[in-house]
mmCIF file of C-alpha atoms and ligand atoms in Angstrom:
data_model
loop_
_atom_site.group_PDB
_atom_site.id
_atom_site.type_symbol
_atom_site.label_atom_id
_atom_site.label_comp_id
_atom_site.label_asym_id
_atom_site.label_seq_id
_atom_site.Cartn_x
_atom_site.Cartn_y
_atom_site.Cartn_z
ATOM 1 C CA MET H 19 -54.549 26.528 -30.932
ATOM 2 C CA GLN H 20 -53.871 29.407 -33.249
ATOM 3 C CA GLU H 21 -51.199 31.929 -32.318
ATOM 4 C CA ILE H 22 -51.698 35.521 -33.224
ATOM 5 C CA GLU H 23 -48.469 37.130 -34.344
ATOM 6 C CA GLY H 24 -47.363 40.477 -33.018
ATOM 7 C CA THR H 25 -49.396 40.451 -29.871
ATOM 8 C CA HIS H 26 -48.166 39.974 -26.339
ATOM 9 C CA SER H 27 -49.958 39.638 -23.036
ATOM 10 C CA PRO H 28 -50.057 42.881 -20.964
ATOM 11 C CA LYS H 29 -47.444 41.375 -18.605
ATOM 12 C CA VAL H 30 -44.993 40.698 -21.456
ATOM 13 C CA LYS H 31 -45.662 44.183 -22.879
ATOM 14 C CA TRP H 32 -44.843 45.732 -19.494
ATOM 15 C CA ARG H 33 -41.604 43.744 -19.295
ATOM 16 C CA LEU H 34 -40.588 44.788 -22.793
ATOM 17 C CA ARG H 35 -41.286 48.425 -21.983
ATOM 18 C CA ALA H 36 -39.284 48.215 -18.768
ATOM 19 C CA PHE H 37 -36.354 46.134 -19.962
ATOM 20 C CA GLY H 38 -36.287 47.038 -23.670
ATOM 21 C CA PRO H 39 -34.049 50.128 -23.285
ATOM 22 C CA LEU H 40 -31.812 48.243 -20.854
ATOM 23 C CA LEU H 41 -31.454 45.347 -23.300
ATOM 24 C CA PHE H 42 -30.741 47.777 -26.117
ATOM 25 C CA PHE H 43 -28.041 49.429 -24.003
ATOM 26 C CA LEU H 44 -26.457 46.076 -23.130
ATOM 27 C CA PHE H 45 -26.422 45.031 -26.789
ATOM 28 C CA LEU H 46 -24.833 48.366 -27.684
ATOM 29 C CA VAL H 47 -22.076 47.933 -25.083
ATOM 30 C CA ALA H 48 -21.441 44.345 -26.203
ATOM 31 C CA GLY H 49 -21.401 45.505 -29.836
ATOM 32 C CA LEU H 50 -18.908 48.289 -29.159
ATOM 33 C CA LYS H 51 -16.702 45.864 -27.237
ATOM 34 C CA THR H 52 -16.693 43.402 -30.122
ATOM 35 C CA LEU H 53 -15.983 46.227 -32.540
ATOM 36 C CA ALA H 54 -12.951 47.421 -30.568
ATOM 37 C CA ALA H 55 -11.655 43.903 -29.969
ATOM 38 C CA GLY H 56 -12.261 43.098 -33.655
ATOM 39 C CA ARG H 57 -10.258 46.078 -34.871
ATOM 40 C CA ILE H 58 -7.251 45.725 -32.596
ATOM 41 C CA PHE H 59 -5.482 42.361 -32.658
ATOM 42 C CA TRP H 60 -3.099 40.626 -30.286
ATOM 43 C CA PRO H 61 0.131 40.256 -32.329
ATOM 44 C CA ILE H 62 0.036 36.447 -32.405
ATOM 45 C CA GLN H 63 -2.395 35.110 -34.983
ATOM 46 C CA GLY H 64 -5.359 33.212 -33.618
ATOM 47 C CA GLN H 65 -4.713 34.200 -29.995
ATOM 48 C CA GLU H 66 -7.119 36.217 -27.877
ATOM 49 C CA ILE H 67 -5.786 39.156 -25.894
ATOM 50 C CA PRO H 68 -4.745 37.564 -22.574
ATOM 51 C CA ARG H 69 -6.864 39.504 -20.117
ATOM 52 C CA HIS H 70 -6.547 37.490 -16.966
ATOM 53 C CA LYS H 71 -3.982 34.810 -17.797
ATOM 54 C CA PRO H 72 -1.005 34.527 -15.424
ATOM 55 C CA ILE H 73 1.860 36.428 -17.043
ATOM 56 C CA ALA H 74 4.122 33.351 -16.953
ATOM 57 C CA GLN H 75 1.832 31.794 -19.604
ATOM 58 C CA VAL H 76 2.149 34.791 -21.911
ATOM 59 C CA ILE H 77 5.476 36.478 -21.256
ATOM 60 C CA GLN H 78 8.953 35.135 -21.971
ATOM 61 C CA ALA H 79 11.350 35.714 -19.075
ATOM 62 C CA THR H 80 14.964 36.768 -19.675
ATOM 63 C CA SER H 81 17.773 34.481 -18.471
ATOM 64 C CA SER H 82 16.809 35.660 -14.948
ATOM 65 C CA GLY H 83 13.815 33.315 -15.238
ATOM 66 C CA LYS H 84 11.461 35.977 -13.820
ATOM 67 C CA PRO H 85 8.435 36.534 -16.115
ATOM 68 C CA GLU H 86 8.281 40.191 -14.939
ATOM 69 C CA SER H 87 11.553 40.773 -16.806
ATOM 70 C CA GLY H 88 9.656 40.363 -20.095
ATOM 71 C CA LEU H 89 7.036 42.974 -19.224
ATOM 72 C CA PHE H 90 7.070 46.634 -20.220
ATOM 73 C CA GLY H 91 8.806 49.219 -18.060
ATOM 74 C CA CYS H 92 11.699 49.464 -15.629
ATOM 75 C CA VAL H 93 11.709 45.712 -15.113
ATOM 76 C CA ARG H 94 15.425 44.987 -15.435
ATOM 77 C CA ASN H 95 18.566 45.864 -13.424
ATOM 78 C CA ASN H 96 16.607 47.077 -10.363
ATOM 79 C CA GLY H 97 14.604 49.535 -12.402
ATOM 80 C CA TYR H 98 17.570 51.161 -14.156
ATOM 81 C CA LYS H 99 17.100 49.296 -17.415
ATOM 82 C CA PHE H 100 14.004 50.099 -19.361
ATOM 83 C CA HIS H 101 12.250 47.462 -21.492
ATOM 84 C CA GLU H 102 10.283 49.367 -24.106
ATOM 85 C CA GLY H 103 7.894 46.571 -25.070
ATOM 86 C CA ILE H 104 6.725 43.118 -24.059
ATOM 87 C CA ASP H 105 8.277 39.740 -24.843
ATOM 88 C CA ILE H 106 5.529 37.335 -25.910
ATOM 89 C CA LYS H 107 6.532 33.720 -25.525
ATOM 90 C CA SER H 108 6.178 30.993 -28.112
ATOM 91 C CA VAL H 109 3.352 28.549 -27.485
ATOM 92 C CA ARG H 110 3.677 26.544 -30.697
ATOM 93 C CA ARG H 111 6.788 24.607 -31.651
ATOM 94 C CA ASP H 112 7.660 22.089 -34.357
ATOM 95 C CA ARG H 113 9.479 18.813 -33.658
ATOM 96 C CA TYR H 114 12.846 20.606 -33.781
ATOM 97 C CA ASN H 115 11.601 22.984 -31.067
ATOM 98 C CA ARG H 116 11.384 25.868 -33.545
ATOM 99 C CA PRO H 117 8.543 28.337 -32.910
ATOM 100 C CA THR H 118 5.673 28.183 -35.390
ATOM 101 C CA ASP H 119 3.658 31.089 -33.900
ATOM 102 C CA LYS H 120 2.572 33.497 -36.634
ATOM 103 C CA VAL H 121 3.020 37.213 -35.968
ATOM 104 C CA CYS H 122 0.317 39.583 -37.218
ATOM 105 C CA ALA H 123 -0.423 43.307 -37.541
ATOM 106 C CA VAL H 124 -2.199 44.661 -34.451
ATOM 107 C CA LEU H 125 -3.977 47.368 -36.471
ATOM 108 C CA PRO H 126 -4.347 48.153 -40.168
ATOM 109 C CA GLY H 127 -1.160 49.881 -41.243
ATOM 110 C CA ARG H 128 1.538 50.576 -43.796
ATOM 111 C CA VAL H 129 4.897 48.814 -43.680
ATOM 112 C CA ALA H 130 7.360 51.556 -42.724
ATOM 113 C CA TYR H 131 10.482 49.450 -42.353
ATOM 114 C CA VAL H 132 11.732 45.885 -42.715
ATOM 115 C CA ASN H 133 15.168 44.814 -41.452
ATOM 116 C CA LEU H 134 16.137 41.432 -42.852
ATOM 117 C CA HIS H 135 19.679 41.367 -41.414
ATOM 118 C CA GLY H 136 19.268 39.659 -38.073
ATOM 119 C CA GLY H 137 22.851 40.352 -37.004
ATOM 120 C CA LYS H 138 22.616 44.093 -37.592
ATOM 121 C CA SER H 139 20.310 44.947 -34.714
ATOM 122 C CA SER H 140 19.576 43.903 -31.154
ATOM 123 C CA TYR H 141 16.024 43.520 -32.549
ATOM 124 C CA GLY H 142 17.232 40.962 -35.072
ATOM 125 C CA ILE H 143 14.880 40.685 -38.054
ATOM 126 C CA TYR H 144 12.175 43.266 -37.431
ATOM 127 C CA VAL H 145 9.219 45.034 -39.024
ATOM 128 C CA ILE H 146 7.742 48.452 -38.212
ATOM 129 C CA LEU H 147 4.207 49.384 -39.249
ATOM 130 C CA GLU H 148 2.869 52.925 -39.347
ATOM 131 C CA HIS H 149 -0.763 53.334 -38.302
ATOM 132 C CA THR H 150 -1.875 56.502 -40.045
ATOM 133 C CA ASP H 151 -5.520 56.176 -38.973
ATOM 134 C CA GLU H 152 -4.655 56.435 -35.285
ATOM 135 C CA LYS H 153 -4.440 59.669 -33.320
ATOM 136 C CA PRO H 154 -1.666 60.185 -32.488
ATOM 137 C CA ARG H 155 -0.131 58.302 -35.393
ATOM 138 C CA VAL H 156 1.598 55.326 -33.766
ATOM 139 C CA TYR H 157 4.069 52.703 -34.927
ATOM 140 C CA SER H 158 4.086 49.041 -34.003
ATOM 141 C CA LEU H 159 7.331 47.094 -33.934
ATOM 142 C CA TYR H 160 7.761 43.305 -34.203
ATOM 143 C CA ALA H 161 11.245 42.025 -33.373
ATOM 144 C CA HIS H 162 13.412 38.852 -33.238
ATOM 145 C CA LEU H 163 11.422 37.383 -36.150
ATOM 146 C CA HIS H 164 12.577 34.178 -37.785
ATOM 147 C CA SER H 165 11.370 35.436 -41.160
ATOM 148 C CA VAL H 166 9.156 38.033 -42.787
ATOM 149 C CA ALA H 167 6.110 36.953 -44.825
ATOM 150 C CA ALA H 168 6.275 37.247 -48.619
ATOM 151 C CA GLY H 169 5.050 40.628 -49.847
ATOM 152 C CA VAL H 170 5.728 42.439 -46.561
ATOM 153 C CA VAL H 171 7.809 45.226 -48.033
ATOM 154 C CA THR H 172 8.089 48.956 -47.321
ATOM 155 C CA GLY H 173 4.999 50.840 -48.456
ATOM 156 C CA LYS H 174 2.696 47.825 -48.482
ATOM 157 C CA ASN H 175 -0.623 48.177 -46.643
ATOM 158 C CA LEU H 176 -1.575 45.402 -44.250
ATOM 159 C CA ALA H 177 -4.976 44.656 -42.772
ATOM 160 C CA GLY H 178 -5.339 44.317 -39.014
ATOM 161 C CA GLY H 179 -4.633 40.696 -38.101
ATOM 162 C CA GLN H 180 -2.701 40.030 -41.311
ATOM 163 C CA VAL H 181 0.331 37.767 -40.844
ATOM 164 C CA LEU H 182 3.632 39.596 -41.336
ATOM 165 C CA GLY H 183 6.150 37.002 -40.204
ATOM 166 C CA LEU H 184 7.121 34.048 -38.088
ATOM 167 C CA MET H 185 8.274 34.242 -34.472
ATOM 168 C CA GLY H 186 11.962 33.573 -33.967
ATOM 169 C CA ASN H 187 15.059 34.314 -31.922
ATOM 170 C CA THR H 188 17.136 36.570 -34.203
ATOM 171 C CA ALA H 189 19.230 39.304 -32.542
ATOM 172 C CA SER H 190 22.761 40.682 -32.870
ATOM 173 C CA SER H 191 23.413 39.418 -29.350
ATOM 174 C CA GLY H 192 21.843 35.984 -29.920
ATOM 175 C CA ILE H 193 18.842 34.540 -28.098
ATOM 176 C CA PRO H 194 18.648 30.792 -27.374
ATOM 177 C CA ARG H 195 15.902 28.988 -29.264
ATOM 178 C CA SER H 196 14.339 27.927 -25.985
ATOM 179 C CA ARG H 197 13.681 31.609 -25.247
ATOM 180 C CA ALA H 198 12.436 32.552 -28.728
ATOM 181 C CA HIS H 199 9.810 35.285 -28.427
ATOM 182 C CA LEU H 200 8.205 38.255 -30.104
ATOM 183 C CA HIS H 201 9.434 41.574 -28.759
ATOM 184 C CA PHE H 202 6.513 43.896 -29.409
ATOM 185 C CA GLU H 203 6.196 47.688 -29.025
ATOM 186 C CA ILE H 204 3.722 50.405 -29.885
ATOM 187 C CA GLY H 205 4.925 53.971 -29.758
ATOM 188 C CA LEU H 206 5.634 57.392 -31.224
ATOM 189 C CA ARG H 207 8.606 58.361 -33.351
ATOM 190 C CA LEU H 208 10.753 60.957 -31.626
ATOM 191 C CA THR H 209 12.621 62.735 -34.422
ATOM 192 C CA ASP H 210 13.118 62.962 -38.187
ATOM 193 C CA ASN H 211 16.803 63.802 -37.618
ATOM 194 C CA PHE H 212 17.821 60.698 -35.699
ATOM 195 C CA GLN H 213 21.159 60.231 -37.473
ATOM 196 C CA ALA H 214 22.460 63.639 -36.358
ATOM 197 C CA TRP H 215 21.772 62.714 -32.722
ATOM 198 C CA TYR H 216 23.268 59.251 -33.219
ATOM 199 C CA ASN H 217 26.504 60.712 -34.633
ATOM 200 C CA ARG H 218 26.919 62.891 -31.546
ATOM 201 C CA GLN H 219 26.751 59.856 -29.217
ATOM 202 C CA LYS H 220 29.966 58.215 -30.462
ATOM 203 C CA PHE H 221 28.428 54.753 -30.325
ATOM 204 C CA GLU H 222 30.744 51.942 -31.372
ATOM 205 C CA THR H 223 28.270 50.423 -33.803
ATOM 206 C CA LYS H 224 26.926 52.073 -36.916
ATOM 207 C CA ASN H 225 23.224 52.910 -37.241
ATOM 208 C CA ASP H 226 21.990 50.690 -40.077
ATOM 209 C CA HIS H 227 18.308 51.565 -39.726
ATOM 210 C CA GLY H 228 18.003 55.327 -40.273
ATOM 211 C CA ILE H 229 15.054 56.852 -38.410
ATOM 212 C CA TRP H 230 13.737 53.314 -37.794
ATOM 213 C CA ASN H 231 16.299 52.564 -35.120
ATOM 214 C CA GLY H 232 14.406 51.403 -32.021
ATOM 215 C CA MET H 233 15.998 54.182 -29.950
ATOM 216 C CA ASN H 234 13.935 56.660 -31.962
ATOM 217 C CA MET H 235 10.680 55.358 -30.498
ATOM 218 C CA VAL H 236 8.997 56.030 -27.194
ATOM 219 C CA GLY H 237 6.760 53.091 -26.346
ATOM 220 C CA LEU H 238 3.476 52.913 -24.473
ATOM 221 C CA ASP H 239 2.508 50.396 -21.790
ATOM 222 C CA THR H 240 1.686 47.580 -24.211
ATOM 223 C CA LEU H 241 -0.109 45.043 -22.030
ATOM 224 C CA ASP H 242 -2.116 47.755 -20.293
ATOM 225 C CA PHE H 243 -3.241 48.973 -23.738
ATOM 226 C CA PHE H 244 -4.374 45.494 -24.840
ATOM 227 C CA ARG H 245 -6.133 44.741 -21.573
ATOM 228 C CA LYS H 246 -8.115 47.969 -21.811
ATOM 229 C CA VAL H 247 -9.048 47.039 -25.390
ATOM 230 C CA ALA H 248 -10.191 43.569 -24.280
ATOM 231 C CA ASP H 249 -12.192 45.092 -21.412
ATOM 232 C CA GLY H 250 -13.994 47.343 -23.901
ATOM 233 C CA LYS H 251 -12.676 50.489 -22.194
ATOM 234 C CA VAL H 252 -10.627 51.508 -25.208
ATOM 235 C CA GLY H 253 -11.408 51.221 -28.940
ATOM 236 C CA SER H 254 -8.536 53.217 -30.422
ATOM 237 C CA VAL H 255 -5.125 54.649 -29.613
ATOM 238 C CA GLU H 256 -6.814 58.016 -29.129
ATOM 239 C CA ASP H 257 -9.061 56.532 -26.427
ATOM 240 C CA TYR H 258 -6.047 54.946 -24.790
ATOM 241 C CA PHE H 259 -4.076 58.181 -24.614
ATOM 242 C CA ARG H 260 -6.951 59.709 -22.628
ATOM 243 C CA THR H 261 -6.545 56.995 -19.981
ATOM 244 C CA ILE H 262 -2.794 57.506 -19.436
ATOM 245 C CA PRO H 263 -2.301 59.268 -16.100
ATOM 246 C CA GLU H 264 0.092 62.215 -15.849
ATOM 247 C CA ALA H 265 3.082 61.296 -13.689
ATOM 248 C CA PHE H 266 5.056 64.515 -14.054
ATOM 249 C CA ARG H 267 5.225 67.720 -16.032
ATOM 250 C CA LEU H 268 8.307 69.435 -17.393
ATOM 251 C CA ARG H 269 8.812 72.941 -18.761
ATOM 252 C CA VAL H 270 11.367 72.998 -21.538
ATOM 253 C CA ARG H 271 12.447 76.561 -22.341
ATOM 254 C CA THR H 272 13.589 76.867 -25.916
ATOM 255 C CA ASN H 273 12.602 78.836 -29.000
ATOM 256 C CA LYS H 274 13.069 75.727 -31.143
ATOM 257 C CA MET H 275 10.142 74.220 -33.041
ATOM 258 C CA PRO H 276 10.894 70.486 -33.049
ATOM 259 C CA ASN H 277 9.487 68.297 -35.836
ATOM 260 C CA PHE H 278 7.894 66.127 -33.119
ATOM 261 C CA MET H 279 5.433 68.965 -32.411
ATOM 262 C CA LYS H 280 4.578 69.240 -36.114
ATOM 263 C CA ARG H 281 4.062 65.495 -36.507
ATOM 264 C CA TYR H 282 1.889 65.189 -33.403
ATOM 265 C CA PRO H 283 -0.332 68.308 -33.468
ATOM 266 C CA GLY H 284 -3.054 66.345 -31.666
ATOM 267 C CA LEU H 285 -0.926 66.254 -28.504
ATOM 268 C CA LEU H 286 -0.737 70.076 -28.464
ATOM 269 C CA SER H 287 -3.283 72.126 -26.541
ATOM 270 C CA LYS H 288 -3.267 74.718 -29.357
ATOM 271 C CA THR H 289 -1.415 75.452 -32.579
ATOM 272 C CA ALA H 290 2.146 76.280 -31.677
ATOM 273 C CA PRO H 291 2.907 79.965 -32.244
ATOM 274 C CA THR H 292 5.941 80.824 -34.384
ATOM 275 C CA ASN H 293 7.434 82.770 -31.478
ATOM 276 C CA VAL H 294 7.197 79.840 -29.073
ATOM 277 C CA GLN H 295 9.443 80.215 -26.017
ATOM 278 C CA ALA H 296 8.715 77.057 -24.026
ATOM 279 C CA TRP H 297 6.797 73.793 -23.915
ATOM 280 C CA ASP H 298 5.002 72.427 -20.869
ATOM 281 C CA ILE H 299 4.900 68.662 -21.394
ATOM 282 C CA ALA H 300 2.891 66.142 -19.382
ATOM 283 C CA PHE H 301 4.509 62.699 -19.261
ATOM 284 C CA SER H 302 3.351 59.237 -18.268
ATOM 285 C CA TRP H 303 5.452 57.401 -15.650
ATOM 286 C CA TYR H 304 7.397 55.746 -18.482
ATOM 287 C CA GLY H 305 8.197 58.999 -20.273
ATOM 288 C CA MET H 306 5.501 59.148 -22.961
ATOM 289 C CA PRO H 307 4.533 62.770 -23.745
ATOM 290 C CA THR H 308 0.743 62.796 -23.446
ATOM 291 C CA SER H 309 -0.117 66.500 -23.715
ATOM 292 C CA ILE H 310 1.864 69.578 -24.610
ATOM 293 C CA ILE H 311 1.201 73.287 -24.026
ATOM 294 C CA PRO H 312 3.212 75.695 -26.180
ATOM 295 C CA LEU H 313 4.015 79.004 -24.433
ATOM 296 C CA THR H 314 4.648 82.309 -26.153
ATOM 297 C CA LYS H 315 6.989 85.140 -25.298
ATOM 298 C CA ALA H 316 4.117 87.066 -23.685
ATOM 299 C CA GLU H 317 3.288 84.078 -21.502
ATOM 300 C CA LEU H 318 6.844 83.342 -20.500
ATOM 301 C CA GLY H 319 9.474 85.901 -21.436
ATOM 302 C CA VAL H 320 12.413 85.273 -23.679
ATOM 303 C CA ALA H 321 14.190 81.924 -24.061
ATOM 304 C CA ASP H 322 17.210 81.071 -26.140
ATOM 305 C CA GLY H 323 17.875 78.103 -28.395
ATOM 306 C CA SER H 324 19.359 75.632 -25.921
ATOM 307 C CA PRO H 325 16.642 73.860 -23.947
ATOM 308 C CA LYS H 326 16.531 74.342 -20.195
ATOM 309 C CA VAL H 327 14.411 71.858 -18.318
ATOM 310 C CA ARG H 328 12.460 72.387 -15.098
ATOM 311 C CA ILE H 329 10.162 69.967 -13.256
ATOM 312 C CA LEU H 330 6.817 71.702 -12.750
ATOM 313 C CA LYS H 331 4.731 68.964 -11.131
ATOM 314 C CA MET H 332 4.911 65.365 -10.123
ATOM 315 C CA ASN H 333 2.519 62.707 -8.907
ATOM 316 C CA LYS H 334 4.644 61.259 -6.118
ATOM 317 C CA THR H 335 2.273 58.375 -5.381
ATOM 318 C CA LEU H 336 2.311 57.191 -8.983
ATOM 319 C CA LEU H 337 6.088 57.592 -9.292
ATOM 320 C CA ALA H 338 6.670 55.709 -6.030
ATOM 321 C CA MET H 339 4.415 52.920 -7.256
ATOM 322 C CA THR H 340 6.084 52.534 -10.672
ATOM 323 C CA LYS H 341 9.666 52.973 -9.348
ATOM 324 C CA CYS H 342 11.244 53.787 -12.675
ATOM 325 C CA ARG H 343 14.917 54.700 -12.341
ATOM 326 C CA SER H 344 15.272 55.717 -15.952
ATOM 327 C CA THR H 345 12.480 58.289 -16.409
ATOM 328 C CA LEU H 346 11.886 60.671 -13.483
ATOM 329 C CA VAL H 347 13.941 59.509 -10.536
ATOM 330 C CA THR H 348 12.640 60.661 -7.152
ATOM 331 C CA SER H 349 14.545 60.642 -3.866
ATOM 332 C CA ASN H 350 14.110 62.516 -0.565
ATOM 333 C CA GLY H 351 11.389 64.725 -1.971
ATOM 334 C CA GLY H 352 13.543 65.787 -4.934
ATOM 335 C CA ALA H 353 13.704 64.455 -8.461
ATOM 336 C CA ARG H 354 16.057 64.276 -11.405
ATOM 337 C CA LEU H 355 15.832 63.209 -15.017
ATOM 338 C CA GLY H 356 16.762 59.570 -15.614
ATOM 339 C CA SER H 357 18.817 58.313 -18.559
ATOM 340 C CA ASN H 358 15.912 57.355 -20.835
ATOM 341 C CA LEU H 359 14.024 60.574 -20.239
ATOM 342 C CA LYS H 360 17.159 62.567 -21.088
ATOM 343 C CA ILE H 361 17.421 60.698 -24.394
ATOM 344 C CA TYR H 362 13.731 61.317 -25.203
ATOM 345 C CA LEU H 363 14.223 65.052 -24.598
ATOM 346 C CA GLU H 364 17.423 65.140 -26.652
ATOM 347 C CA LEU H 365 15.652 63.423 -29.524
ATOM 348 C CA ILE H 366 12.509 65.564 -29.346
ATOM 349 C CA PHE H 367 14.438 68.831 -29.039
ATOM 350 C CA GLU H 368 17.354 67.705 -31.223
ATOM 351 C CA VAL H 369 20.272 68.501 -28.969
HETATM 352 ZN ZN1 ZN M 30 12.021 42.544 -25.452
#
């Protein structure tokens, strides 16, 4: 029997007409998902983003043995100690029990900093990449590395997924080999004048890393970011920022124009006027500034140079759920600034 190409029975034609647009839509969604997942990589080479895996299979616990202690947020010391990233456990070891997991760039980016002196930082050997294509421009940080790949030097551009080093257990404090892991963060850089702030703190140790000290970064909720990428809900950092719920809003009265506002104009509701008198800043529960409204003299009245902070709004349900004792601390209907949030504000406003 001869088949005639390009013709279908009326029934098939009807089905195509009815389901064609639906199929097209489904292909489009699947395509976009693949695109997002293909552009953003889990920081361990060859591993998929763990969407539904139990966290004990992915996250390295601290000496407490609780996997939650390796997650992002106020997960240590009853919520008073903030962990700014996630600790990804080693799943590959050689016969001496040394990790062989390869660490890779999560997005295309430029090497901003490489610290090769493991003993000079609690991060041990670490690399920071700057992702200039993202809005806002974020940094990713890879810590406790055993070694850094050849050619990974400041200024070098890396492709997304490109190997930058080997997982390890380097740190000034020392981490046992059995708990070797990758400490991973994505975040914003708080100030260009980090050293001036550092000098005022009278820390016992010297800052060997300039503006690339980990304290100069405010991190986002890492695993939440990756899971949204894997679910196809987010294809870029810009998309992700739109999903971050506002937990509280502060008004900082000051006529200062911090460099943070100049480096992150996309977070501002409008171009900051030269006679700015205050900043209304929306924060996530973990203290990430997500949107900023500059206020002028006409809108506010006169402010002086030293910042004065007032809580304008808070989402009590969200804050009660996240129980962070180092960002905005709520109690008996009131609230106060926690230790980490105070540092973020000091660094942003340079006080
Ligand atoms: Zn960590």
